[in-house]
XYZ file of C-alpha atoms in Angstrom:
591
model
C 0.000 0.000 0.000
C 1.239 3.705 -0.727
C 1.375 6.008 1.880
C -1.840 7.721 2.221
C -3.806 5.482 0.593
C -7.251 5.104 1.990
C -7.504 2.187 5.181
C -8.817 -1.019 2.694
C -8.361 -4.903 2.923
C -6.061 -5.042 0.046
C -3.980 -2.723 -0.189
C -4.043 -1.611 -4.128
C -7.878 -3.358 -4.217
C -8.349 -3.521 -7.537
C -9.120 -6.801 -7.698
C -12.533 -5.809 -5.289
C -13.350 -2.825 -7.234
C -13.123 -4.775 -10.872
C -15.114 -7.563 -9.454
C -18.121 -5.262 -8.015
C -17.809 -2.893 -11.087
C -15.370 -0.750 -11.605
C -12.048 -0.061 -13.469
C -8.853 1.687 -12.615
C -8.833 5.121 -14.135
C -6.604 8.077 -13.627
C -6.371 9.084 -10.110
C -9.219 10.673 -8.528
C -9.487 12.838 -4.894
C -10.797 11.026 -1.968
C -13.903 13.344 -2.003
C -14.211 12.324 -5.977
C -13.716 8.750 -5.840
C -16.733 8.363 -2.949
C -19.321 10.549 -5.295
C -18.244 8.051 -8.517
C -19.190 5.145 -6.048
C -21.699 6.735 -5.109
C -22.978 7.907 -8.508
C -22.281 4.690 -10.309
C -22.611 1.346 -8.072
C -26.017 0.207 -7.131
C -24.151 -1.594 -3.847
C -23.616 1.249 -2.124
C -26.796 3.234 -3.077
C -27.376 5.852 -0.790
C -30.760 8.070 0.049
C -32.880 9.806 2.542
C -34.526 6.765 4.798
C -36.866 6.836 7.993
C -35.891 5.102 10.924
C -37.723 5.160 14.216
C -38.734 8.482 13.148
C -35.587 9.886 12.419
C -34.139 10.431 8.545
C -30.677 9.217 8.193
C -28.662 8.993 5.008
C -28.548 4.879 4.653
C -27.651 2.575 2.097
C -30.324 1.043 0.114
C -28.889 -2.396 -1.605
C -26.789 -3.385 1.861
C -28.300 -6.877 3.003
C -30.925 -6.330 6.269
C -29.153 -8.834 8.535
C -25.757 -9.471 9.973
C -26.517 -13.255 9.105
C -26.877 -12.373 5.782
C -23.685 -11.080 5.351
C -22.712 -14.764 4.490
C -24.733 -14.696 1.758
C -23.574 -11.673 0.417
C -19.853 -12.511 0.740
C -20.212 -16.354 -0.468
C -18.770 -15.330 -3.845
C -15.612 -13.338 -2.485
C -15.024 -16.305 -0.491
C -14.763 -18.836 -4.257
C -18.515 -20.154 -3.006
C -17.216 -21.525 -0.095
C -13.933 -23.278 -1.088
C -11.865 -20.416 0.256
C -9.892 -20.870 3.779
C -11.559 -18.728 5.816
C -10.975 -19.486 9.513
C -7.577 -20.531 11.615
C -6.965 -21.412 14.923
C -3.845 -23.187 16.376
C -3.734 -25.788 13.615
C -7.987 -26.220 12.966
C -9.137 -24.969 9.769
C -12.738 -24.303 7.753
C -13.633 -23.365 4.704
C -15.905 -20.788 4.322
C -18.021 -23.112 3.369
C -17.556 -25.195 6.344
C -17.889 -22.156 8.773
C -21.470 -21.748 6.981
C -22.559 -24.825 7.250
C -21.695 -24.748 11.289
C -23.301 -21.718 11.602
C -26.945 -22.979 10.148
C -26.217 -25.948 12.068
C -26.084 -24.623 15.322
C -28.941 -22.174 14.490
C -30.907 -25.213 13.783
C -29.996 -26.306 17.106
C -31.004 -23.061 19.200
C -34.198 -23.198 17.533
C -35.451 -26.509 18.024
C -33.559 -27.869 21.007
C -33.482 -24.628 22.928
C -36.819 -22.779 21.419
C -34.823 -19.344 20.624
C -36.617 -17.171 18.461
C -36.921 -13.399 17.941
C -37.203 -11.596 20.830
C -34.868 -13.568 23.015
C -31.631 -12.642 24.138
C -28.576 -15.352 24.182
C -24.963 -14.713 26.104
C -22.243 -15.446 25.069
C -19.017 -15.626 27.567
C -15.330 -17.068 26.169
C -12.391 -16.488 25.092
C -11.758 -15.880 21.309
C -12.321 -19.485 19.980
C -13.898 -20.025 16.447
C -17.373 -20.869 18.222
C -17.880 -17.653 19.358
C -18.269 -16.729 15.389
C -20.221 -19.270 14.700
C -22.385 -18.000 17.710
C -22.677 -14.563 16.478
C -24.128 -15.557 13.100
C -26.547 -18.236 14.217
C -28.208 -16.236 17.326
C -28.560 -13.353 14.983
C -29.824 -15.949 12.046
C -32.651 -17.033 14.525
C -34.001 -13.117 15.351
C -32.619 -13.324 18.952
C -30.081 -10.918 19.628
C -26.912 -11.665 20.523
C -25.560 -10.486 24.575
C -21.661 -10.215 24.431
C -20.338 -11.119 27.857
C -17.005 -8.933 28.772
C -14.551 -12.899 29.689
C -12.859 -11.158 32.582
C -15.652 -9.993 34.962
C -15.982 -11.551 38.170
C -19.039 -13.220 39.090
C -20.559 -10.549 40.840
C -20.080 -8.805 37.077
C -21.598 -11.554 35.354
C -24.739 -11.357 37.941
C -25.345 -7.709 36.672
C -25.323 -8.288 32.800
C -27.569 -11.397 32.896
C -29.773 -9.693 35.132
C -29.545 -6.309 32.986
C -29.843 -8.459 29.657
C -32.170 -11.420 31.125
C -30.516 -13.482 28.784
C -31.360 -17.460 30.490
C -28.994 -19.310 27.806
C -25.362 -18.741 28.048
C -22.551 -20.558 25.802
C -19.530 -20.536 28.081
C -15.927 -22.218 27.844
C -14.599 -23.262 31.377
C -13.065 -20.601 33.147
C -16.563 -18.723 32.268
C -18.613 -21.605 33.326
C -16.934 -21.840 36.636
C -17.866 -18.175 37.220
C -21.553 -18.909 36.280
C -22.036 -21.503 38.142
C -22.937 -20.014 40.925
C -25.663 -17.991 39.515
C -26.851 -21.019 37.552
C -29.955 -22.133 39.892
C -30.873 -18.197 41.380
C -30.958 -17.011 37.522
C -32.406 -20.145 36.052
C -30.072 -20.392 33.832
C -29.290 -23.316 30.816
C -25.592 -23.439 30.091
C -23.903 -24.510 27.330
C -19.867 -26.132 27.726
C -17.068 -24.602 25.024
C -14.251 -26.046 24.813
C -12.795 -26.206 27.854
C -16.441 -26.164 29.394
C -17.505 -29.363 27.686
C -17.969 -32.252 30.567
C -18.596 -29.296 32.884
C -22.404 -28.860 32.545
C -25.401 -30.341 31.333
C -24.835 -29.108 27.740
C -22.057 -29.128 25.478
C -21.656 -27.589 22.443
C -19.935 -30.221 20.415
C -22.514 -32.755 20.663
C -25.485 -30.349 19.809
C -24.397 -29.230 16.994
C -22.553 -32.597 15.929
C -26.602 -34.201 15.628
C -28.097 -30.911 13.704
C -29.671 -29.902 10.483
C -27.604 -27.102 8.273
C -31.074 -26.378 6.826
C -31.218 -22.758 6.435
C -33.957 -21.129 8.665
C -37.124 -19.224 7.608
C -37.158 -16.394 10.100
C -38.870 -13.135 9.681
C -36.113 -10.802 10.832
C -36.412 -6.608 10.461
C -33.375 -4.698 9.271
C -34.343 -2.568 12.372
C -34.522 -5.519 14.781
C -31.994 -5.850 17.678
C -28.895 -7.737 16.627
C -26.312 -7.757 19.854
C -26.005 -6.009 23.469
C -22.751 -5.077 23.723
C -21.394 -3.961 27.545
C -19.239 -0.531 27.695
C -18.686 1.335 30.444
C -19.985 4.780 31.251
C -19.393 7.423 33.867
C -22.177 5.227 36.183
C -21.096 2.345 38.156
C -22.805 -0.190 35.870
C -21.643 -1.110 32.519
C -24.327 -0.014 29.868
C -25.910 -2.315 27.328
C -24.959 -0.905 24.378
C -28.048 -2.404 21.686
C -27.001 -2.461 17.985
C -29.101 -3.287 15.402
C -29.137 -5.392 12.389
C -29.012 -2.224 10.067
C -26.659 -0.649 12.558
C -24.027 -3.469 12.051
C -24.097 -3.883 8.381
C -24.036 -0.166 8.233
C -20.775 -0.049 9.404
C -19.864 -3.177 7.690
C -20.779 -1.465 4.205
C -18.984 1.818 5.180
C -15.775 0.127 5.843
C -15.804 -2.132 2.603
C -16.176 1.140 0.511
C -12.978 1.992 1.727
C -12.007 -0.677 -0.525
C -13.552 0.187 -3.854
C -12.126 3.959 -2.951
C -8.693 3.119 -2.654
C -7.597 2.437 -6.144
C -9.246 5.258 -7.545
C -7.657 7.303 -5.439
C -3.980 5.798 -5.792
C -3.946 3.585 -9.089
C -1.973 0.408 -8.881
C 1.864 1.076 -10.342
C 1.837 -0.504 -13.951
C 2.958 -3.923 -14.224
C 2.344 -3.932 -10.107
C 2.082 -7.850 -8.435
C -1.376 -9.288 -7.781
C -2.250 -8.166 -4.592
C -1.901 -11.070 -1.621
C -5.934 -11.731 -0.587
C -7.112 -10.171 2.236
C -6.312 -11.916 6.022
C -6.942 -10.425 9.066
C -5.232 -11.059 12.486
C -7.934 -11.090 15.096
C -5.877 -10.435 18.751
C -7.999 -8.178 20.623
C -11.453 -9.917 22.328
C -14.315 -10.719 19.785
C -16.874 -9.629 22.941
C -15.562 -6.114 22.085
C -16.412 -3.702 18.746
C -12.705 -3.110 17.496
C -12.552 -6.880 17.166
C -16.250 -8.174 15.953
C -17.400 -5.283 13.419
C -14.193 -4.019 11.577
C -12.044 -7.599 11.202
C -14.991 -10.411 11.724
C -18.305 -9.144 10.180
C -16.704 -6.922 7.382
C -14.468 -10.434 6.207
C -17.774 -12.152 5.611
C -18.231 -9.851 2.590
C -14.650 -8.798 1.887
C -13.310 -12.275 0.933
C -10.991 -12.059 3.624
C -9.492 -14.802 5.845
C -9.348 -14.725 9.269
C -6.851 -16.254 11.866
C -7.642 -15.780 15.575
C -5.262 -15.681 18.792
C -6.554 -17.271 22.139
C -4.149 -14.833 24.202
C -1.769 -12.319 22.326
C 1.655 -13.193 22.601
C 3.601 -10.961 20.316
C 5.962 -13.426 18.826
C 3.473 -15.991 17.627
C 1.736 -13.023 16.285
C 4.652 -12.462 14.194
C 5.054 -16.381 13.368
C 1.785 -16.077 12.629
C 2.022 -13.019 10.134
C 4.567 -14.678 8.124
C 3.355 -18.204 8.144
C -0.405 -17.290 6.993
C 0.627 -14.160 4.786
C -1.359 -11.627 7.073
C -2.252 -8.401 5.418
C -4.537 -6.780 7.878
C -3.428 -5.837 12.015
C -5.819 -3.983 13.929
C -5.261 -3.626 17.990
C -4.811 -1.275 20.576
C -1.766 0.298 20.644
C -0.006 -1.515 22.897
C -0.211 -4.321 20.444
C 0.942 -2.217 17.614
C 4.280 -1.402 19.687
C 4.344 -4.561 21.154
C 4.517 -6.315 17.664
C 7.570 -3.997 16.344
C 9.387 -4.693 19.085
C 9.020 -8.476 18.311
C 9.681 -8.141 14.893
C 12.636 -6.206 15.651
C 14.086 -8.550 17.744
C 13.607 -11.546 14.580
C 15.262 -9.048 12.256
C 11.851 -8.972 9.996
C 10.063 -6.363 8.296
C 6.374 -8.616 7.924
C 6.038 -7.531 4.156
C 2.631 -9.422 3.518
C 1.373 -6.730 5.953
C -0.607 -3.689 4.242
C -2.663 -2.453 6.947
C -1.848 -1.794 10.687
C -4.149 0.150 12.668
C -5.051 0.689 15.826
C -8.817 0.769 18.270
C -10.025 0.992 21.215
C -7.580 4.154 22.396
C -4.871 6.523 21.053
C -1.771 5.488 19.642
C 0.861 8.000 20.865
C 1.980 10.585 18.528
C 5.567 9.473 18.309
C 4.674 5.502 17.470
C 3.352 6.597 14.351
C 6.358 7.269 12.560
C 8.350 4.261 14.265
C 5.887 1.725 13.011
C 5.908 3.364 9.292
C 9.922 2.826 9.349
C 9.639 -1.101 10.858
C 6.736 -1.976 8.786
C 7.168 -0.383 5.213
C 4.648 -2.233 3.392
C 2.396 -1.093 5.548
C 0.162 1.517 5.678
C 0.052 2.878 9.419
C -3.415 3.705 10.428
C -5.510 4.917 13.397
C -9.468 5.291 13.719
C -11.961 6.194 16.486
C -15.233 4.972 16.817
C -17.443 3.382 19.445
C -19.873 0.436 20.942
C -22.520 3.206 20.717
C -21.476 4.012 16.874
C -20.729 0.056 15.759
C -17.171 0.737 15.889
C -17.760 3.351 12.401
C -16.162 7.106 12.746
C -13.279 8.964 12.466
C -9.451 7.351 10.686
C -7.102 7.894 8.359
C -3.738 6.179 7.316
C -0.521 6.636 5.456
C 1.312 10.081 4.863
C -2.003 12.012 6.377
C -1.387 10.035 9.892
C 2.419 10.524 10.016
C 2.009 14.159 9.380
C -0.924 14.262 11.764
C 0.303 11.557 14.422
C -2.226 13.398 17.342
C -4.931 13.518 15.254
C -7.915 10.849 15.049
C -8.546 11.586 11.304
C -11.713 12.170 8.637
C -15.368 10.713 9.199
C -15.812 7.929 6.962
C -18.535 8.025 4.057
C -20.721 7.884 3.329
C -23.896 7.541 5.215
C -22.031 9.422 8.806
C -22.840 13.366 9.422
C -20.683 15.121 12.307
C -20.647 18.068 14.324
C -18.737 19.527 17.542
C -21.148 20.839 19.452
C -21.020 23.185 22.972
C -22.822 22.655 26.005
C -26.006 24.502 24.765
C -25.514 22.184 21.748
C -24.528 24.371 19.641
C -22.305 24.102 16.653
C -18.740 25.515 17.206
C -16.388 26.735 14.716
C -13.518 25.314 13.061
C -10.995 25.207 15.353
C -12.442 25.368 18.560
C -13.127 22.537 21.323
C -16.849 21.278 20.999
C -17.994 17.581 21.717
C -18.297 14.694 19.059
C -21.384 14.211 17.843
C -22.122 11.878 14.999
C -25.510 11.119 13.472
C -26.133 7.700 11.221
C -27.785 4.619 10.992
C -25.015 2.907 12.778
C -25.555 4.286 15.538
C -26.890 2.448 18.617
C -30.926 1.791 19.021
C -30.262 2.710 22.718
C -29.510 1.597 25.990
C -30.578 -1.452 27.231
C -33.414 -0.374 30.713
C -31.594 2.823 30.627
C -34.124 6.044 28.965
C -32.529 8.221 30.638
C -28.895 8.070 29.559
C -30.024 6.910 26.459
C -32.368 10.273 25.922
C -29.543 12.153 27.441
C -26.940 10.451 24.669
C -29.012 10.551 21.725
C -31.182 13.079 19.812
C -32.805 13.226 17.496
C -30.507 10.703 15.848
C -27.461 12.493 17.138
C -25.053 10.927 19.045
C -23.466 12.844 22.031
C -19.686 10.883 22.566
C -18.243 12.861 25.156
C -15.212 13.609 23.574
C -14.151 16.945 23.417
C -12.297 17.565 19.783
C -11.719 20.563 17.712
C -11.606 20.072 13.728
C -9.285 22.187 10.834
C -10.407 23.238 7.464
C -9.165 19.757 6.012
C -11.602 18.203 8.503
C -9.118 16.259 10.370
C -10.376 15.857 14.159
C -8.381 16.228 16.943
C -9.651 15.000 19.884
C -8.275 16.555 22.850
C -10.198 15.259 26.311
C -13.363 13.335 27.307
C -16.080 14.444 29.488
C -16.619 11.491 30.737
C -14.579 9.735 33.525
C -13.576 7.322 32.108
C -9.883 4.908 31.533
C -8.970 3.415 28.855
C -6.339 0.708 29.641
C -4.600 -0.972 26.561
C -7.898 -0.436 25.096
C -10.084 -1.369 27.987
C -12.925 0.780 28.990
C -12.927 1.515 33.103
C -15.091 3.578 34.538
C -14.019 5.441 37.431
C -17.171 5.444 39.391
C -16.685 1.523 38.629
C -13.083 2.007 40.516
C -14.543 4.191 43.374
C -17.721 1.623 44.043
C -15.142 -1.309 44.311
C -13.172 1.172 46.459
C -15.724 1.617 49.161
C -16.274 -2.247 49.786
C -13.032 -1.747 52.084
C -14.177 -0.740 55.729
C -11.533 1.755 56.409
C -11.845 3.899 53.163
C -13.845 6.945 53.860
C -14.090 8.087 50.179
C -12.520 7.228 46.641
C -11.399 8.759 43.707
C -9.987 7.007 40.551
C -8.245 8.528 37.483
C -5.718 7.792 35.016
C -2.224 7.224 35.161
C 0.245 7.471 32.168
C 2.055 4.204 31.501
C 4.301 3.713 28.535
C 3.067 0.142 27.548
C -0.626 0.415 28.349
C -1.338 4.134 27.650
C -3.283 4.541 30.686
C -3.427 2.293 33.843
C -5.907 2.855 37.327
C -4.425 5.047 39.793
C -6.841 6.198 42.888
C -6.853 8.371 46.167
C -8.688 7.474 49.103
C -9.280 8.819 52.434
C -9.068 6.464 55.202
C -10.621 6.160 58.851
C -7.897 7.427 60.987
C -5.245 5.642 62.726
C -5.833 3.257 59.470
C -2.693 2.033 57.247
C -3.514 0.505 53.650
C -1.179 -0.181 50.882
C -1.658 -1.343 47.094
C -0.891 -4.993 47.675
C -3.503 -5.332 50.641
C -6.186 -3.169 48.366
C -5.292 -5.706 45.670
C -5.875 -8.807 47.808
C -9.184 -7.369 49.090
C -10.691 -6.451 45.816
C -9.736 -9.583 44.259
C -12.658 -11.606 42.874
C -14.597 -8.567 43.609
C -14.051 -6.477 40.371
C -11.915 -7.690 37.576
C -8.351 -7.228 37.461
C -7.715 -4.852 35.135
C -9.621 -2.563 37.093
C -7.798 -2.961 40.041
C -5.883 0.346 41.049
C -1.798 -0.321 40.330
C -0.959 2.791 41.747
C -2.570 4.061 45.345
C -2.194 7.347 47.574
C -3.736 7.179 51.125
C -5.102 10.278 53.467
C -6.740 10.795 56.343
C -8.282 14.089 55.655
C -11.223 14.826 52.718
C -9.973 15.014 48.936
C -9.484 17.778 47.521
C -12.759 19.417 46.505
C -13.713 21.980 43.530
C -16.104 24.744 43.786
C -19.029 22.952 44.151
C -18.065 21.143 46.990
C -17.501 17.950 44.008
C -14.299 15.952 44.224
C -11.538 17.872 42.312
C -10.402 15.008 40.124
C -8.283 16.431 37.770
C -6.868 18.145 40.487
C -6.483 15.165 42.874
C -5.206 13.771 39.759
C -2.112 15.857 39.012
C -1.498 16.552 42.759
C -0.783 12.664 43.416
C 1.026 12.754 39.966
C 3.740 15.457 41.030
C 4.179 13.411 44.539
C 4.921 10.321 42.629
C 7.123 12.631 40.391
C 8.728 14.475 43.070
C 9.839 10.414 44.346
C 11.825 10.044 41.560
């Protein structure tokens, strides 16, 4: 891929845009190339459309379901024969994957009576039946409930209670963690893996004695497709609900990108045939960056897919060469991670063409490392979120090194954006307003919450809470978020989440969480507390205490102690930026 090339799944994608209608022409501007899609191929169709009584721009031709993305991308896939799926040594066609998936929809419909309306969990790792999952929940009209793998019980007690969800597909470590809800929440589980032998139900042996029939289900492009758990500046982790058309909106948005790209940087003549598309999947399927942009959009971009159980950074790289990867997308600390393996094997991982990063900010001076390790590839970033199906803001190549702060462009075509004030109104270029996005993407709402979901979107705006400011190119910056909330190595943590775990411990009086900077992670947990007086607490006891309380990664890794109130603001509110950089500067002042 050239340097500043558009983010696609092939690099110079000619091949894609010849086989859904074009030809390479003389080069075009990014603005012109999306108006001759637009203008001249019925697939991505665009007009005015109604929805929940709100008029979005939406595609037209884009199939209604997320199931029936396999469908659609059959023919990209050589009707089936293609590889499509790896893990450690197993392999499917893409025929094979399909015929698993109707399989085990069969399966949920007759043996377990889903149907529309329901809601099924799923809780594991990233192993191939969590796909397989996706596809035939969402191919029976129930909607999909994606469990976060490393919440604690009492975490898994919330979501199934939030989502009601009674059936949950579960490998072992998960199952052991439900178990103790099973009888309370009357719930059926299903072994994975690991979880087979473990319960009643296994997973193998249901789907070994099915029908691949296709089902007849009457399913709405509006319908609910997944609930998908971020966290938010309450305690609680909100259920994020996506739709069917919400999904595929995204998934259509992205594979533009695609047809795009060569019209706006024609292939060199006499250039190689491009290597087909193959993504690396190593961040957690139960989140967006992972499910929408690599997994549902290679159903209709021909691409192959090979998924990690755990990342490990030099299998990732044996793994890259050995498979002929072309497409890396994970939080930063992947990204760095990864050239510092490749580094150390003395290889440049030329198959690459994309490698872009989710879920938070890559720092600025990363972006121009990566370009020199990986010089195949273009280096790309992109911001989106569970509430916006993972569709927003990127851009790759020359316009990202020369912009390494920046979050990038909206994508086209069917997004509309403005940075808005308090009062909600529209602020100039150049000046600080929040990120608001409006398109059929977006979220339905929140699942039993109206009022953050009222408060979050309007009128088919979405409110982010990230503060940005924009140029005259249109290149977003986005500068701080109004809501509290850390994002370690791409993990969402809300600091109310922090504080409530906080005040479980009888001697803290009060609690306050933030960020700290950490070179690997981006951001890790740091928190103040005030404690009872004449009490003593350090990091490793609040560790031990919280454990099995609140997941790990949320624990605090950094901890000051008081006896005396936190600081407090003007309105009488914890000061937490200011708590913030005070404890920062002591730590500092250590050193």
């Amino acid at each position: 891929m050239r340097k500043g090339d558009p983010p696609t799944w092939e690099g110079h994608n000619d091949k894609l845009a010849n086989r859904i209608g074009f030809n390479l022409m003389n080069p075009m501007s990014p603005e012109d190339a999306v108006a001759h899609v637009l203008s001249t191929n019925p697939t991505f169709a665009v007009a005015p459309t109604v929805v929940r009584g709100v008029t979005y721009k939406a595609f037209q031709n884009i199939p209604p379901t997320v199931h029936g993305l396999i469908d659609a991308g059959m023919a990209q896939h050589d009707n089936g024969a293609a590889d499509y799926l790896l893990y450690e040594g197993e392999r499917w066609t893409f025929g094979e994957f399909a015929a698993e998936v109707r399989r085990v929809a069969q399966v949920l419909r007759t043996k377990f009576n889903i149907g529309r309306g329901d809601r099924v969990a799923i809780a594991m790792r990233n192993y191939p039946e969590l796909m397989t999952l996706v596809l035939a929940i969402s191919a029976t009209g129930a909607t999909v409930v994606f469990v976060n793998a490393w919440w604690t019980t009492e975490e898994l007690d919330y979501a199934l209670r939030d989502s009601e969800a009674k059936l949950v597909f579960a490998d072992g470590p998960r199952i052991e963690r439900l178990q103790p809800l099973e009888a309370d929440l009357n719930l059926q589980l299903v072994g994975v893996r690991d979880g087979e032998g473990m319960v009643a139900h296994n997973y193998t042996s249901l789907q070994t004695a099915a029908s691949d029939a296709p089902l007849a289900v009457d399913i709405d492009t509006d319908d609910d497709f997944a609930v998908m758990y971020s966290s938010g500046t309450t305690g609680h982790p909100k259920g994020v609900v996506q739709t069917h058309r919400s999904a595929v909106s995204a998934v259509f948005s992205w594979l533009m990108q695609a047809v795009v790209a060569p019209l706006v940087t024609p292939p060199e003549e006499g250039a190689p045939e491009p290597l087909p598309p193959s993504a690396l999947v190593v961040t957690p399927l139960f989140h967006v960056t992972a499910t929408h942009p690599l997994f549902l959009l290679s159903l209709v971009a021909g691409a192959r897919v090979t998924l990690m159980r755990k990342w490990d950074a030099d299998e990732a790289v044996r793994l890259i060469q050995a498979e002929k990867i072309t497409r890396f997308l994970g939080v930063p600390t992947q990204s760095a991670d990864l050239m510092a393996a490749a580094r150390k094997s003395g290889v440049k991982l030329e198959t690459l063409d994309y490698l872009g990063s989710g879920g938070a900010k890559r720092p600025g001076a990363q972006v121009a490392q990566l370009a020199k390790t990986f010089p195949n590839a273009g280096i790309a970033t992109g911001w989106g979120m569970t509430e916006t199906n993972a569709l927003g803001i990127g851009m790759i190549g020359d316009d990202y090194i020369d912009r390494p702060e920046s979050a990038g462009k909206l994508h086209p075509p069917v997004q509309e954006l403005r940075l808005l004030d308090d009062a909600g109104n529209e602020v100039p270029l150049g000046q600080l307003g929040e990120i608001t996005v409006k398109s059929p993407a977006n979220m339905r709402c929140y699942l039993n919450k109206p009022e953050a979901t009222a408060e979050t979107l309007q009128d088919g705006w979405l409110r982010t809470g990230d503060l940005a400011v924009m140029d005259e190119d249109g290149f977003v910056t986005i500068l701080d978020r109004k809501k509290n909330i850390i994002i370690r190595g791409g993990e969402n943590i809300a600091c109310l989440d922090v504080e409530g775990a906080l005040h479980r411990l009888p001697d803290v009086i009060e609690a306050c969480a933030f960020s700290v900077p950490d070179e690997r992670l981006g951001e890790i947990v740091g928190a103040c507390v005030q404690l009872r007086e004449g009490a003593a607490l350090d990091q490793k006891q609040m560790a031990q205490a919280l454990e099995g309380h609140t997941a790990s990664y949320k624990i605090p890794q950094h901890l000051w102690t008081q006896t005396v109130p936190l600081m407090r603001g003007a309105t009488d509110k914890i000061d937490r930026r200011g708590l913030r950089a005070a404890c920062l500067e002591t730590e500092k002042a250590k050193t």
